[in-house]
Short mmCIF file of C-alpha atoms in Angstrom, two decimals:
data_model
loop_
_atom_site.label_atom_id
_atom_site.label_comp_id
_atom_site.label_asym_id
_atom_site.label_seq_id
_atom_site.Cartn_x
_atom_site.Cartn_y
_atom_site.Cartn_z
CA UNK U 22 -12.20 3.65 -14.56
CA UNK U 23 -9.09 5.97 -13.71
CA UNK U 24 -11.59 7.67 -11.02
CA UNK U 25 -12.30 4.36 -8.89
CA UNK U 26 -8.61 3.82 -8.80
CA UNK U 27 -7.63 6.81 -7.31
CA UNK U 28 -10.49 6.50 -4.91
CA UNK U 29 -9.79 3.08 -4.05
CA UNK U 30 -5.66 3.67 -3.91
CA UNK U 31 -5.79 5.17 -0.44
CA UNK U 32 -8.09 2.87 1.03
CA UNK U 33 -6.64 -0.33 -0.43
CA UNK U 34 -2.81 0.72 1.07
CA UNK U 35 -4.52 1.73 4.44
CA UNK U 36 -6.04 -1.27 4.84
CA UNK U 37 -3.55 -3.99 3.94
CA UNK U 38 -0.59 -2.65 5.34
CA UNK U 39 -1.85 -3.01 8.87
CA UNK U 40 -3.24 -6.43 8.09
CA UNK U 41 -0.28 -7.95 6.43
CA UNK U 42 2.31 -6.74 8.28
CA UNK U 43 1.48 -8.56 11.78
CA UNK U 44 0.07 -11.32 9.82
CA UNK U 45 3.67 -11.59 8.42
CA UNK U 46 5.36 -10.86 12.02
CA UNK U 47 3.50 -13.74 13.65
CA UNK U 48 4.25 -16.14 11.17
CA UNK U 49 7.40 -15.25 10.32
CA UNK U 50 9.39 -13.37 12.47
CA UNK U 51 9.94 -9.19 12.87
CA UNK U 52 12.67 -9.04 9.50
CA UNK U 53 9.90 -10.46 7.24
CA UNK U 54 7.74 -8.50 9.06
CA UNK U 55 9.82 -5.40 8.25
CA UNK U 56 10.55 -6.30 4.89
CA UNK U 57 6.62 -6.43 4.34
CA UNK U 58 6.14 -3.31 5.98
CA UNK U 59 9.01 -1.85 3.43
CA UNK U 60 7.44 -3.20 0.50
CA UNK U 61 3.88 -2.91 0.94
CA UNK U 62 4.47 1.32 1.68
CA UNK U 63 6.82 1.30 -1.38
CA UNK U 64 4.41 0.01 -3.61
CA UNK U 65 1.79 1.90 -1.72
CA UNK U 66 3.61 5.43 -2.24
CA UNK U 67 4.32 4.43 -5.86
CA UNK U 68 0.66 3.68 -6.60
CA UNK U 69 -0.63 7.13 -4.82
CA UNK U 70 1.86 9.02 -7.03
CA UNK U 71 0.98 7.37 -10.60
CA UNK U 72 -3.03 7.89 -9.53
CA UNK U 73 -2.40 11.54 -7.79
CA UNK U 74 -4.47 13.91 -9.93
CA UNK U 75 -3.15 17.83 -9.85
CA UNK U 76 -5.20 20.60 -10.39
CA UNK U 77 -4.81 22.39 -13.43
#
């Protein structure tokens, strides 16, 4: 299960953070737009680190 996470991780953050974020700029204007764009790569970073796998 661990394995399709980490697969999935950087696929998931590179496809909704360019979906969401003008989604949220059109509808709502370019602070909610950055505020998305802030979140969505916060959570995406934090996710990538927690699923990283190191070599041992």
């Amino acid at each position: 299960m661990l394995k399709k996470i980490v697969a999935f991780t950087p696929l998931l953050g590179a496809l909704t953070f360019p979906l969401i974020v003008p989604i949220t700029i059109s509808k709502f204007g370019v602070n909610y737009g950055i505020l998305s764009a802030l979140l969505i790569s916060s959570l995406w970073f934090i996710a990538m680190l927690r699923t990283s796998e190191m070599p041992h």
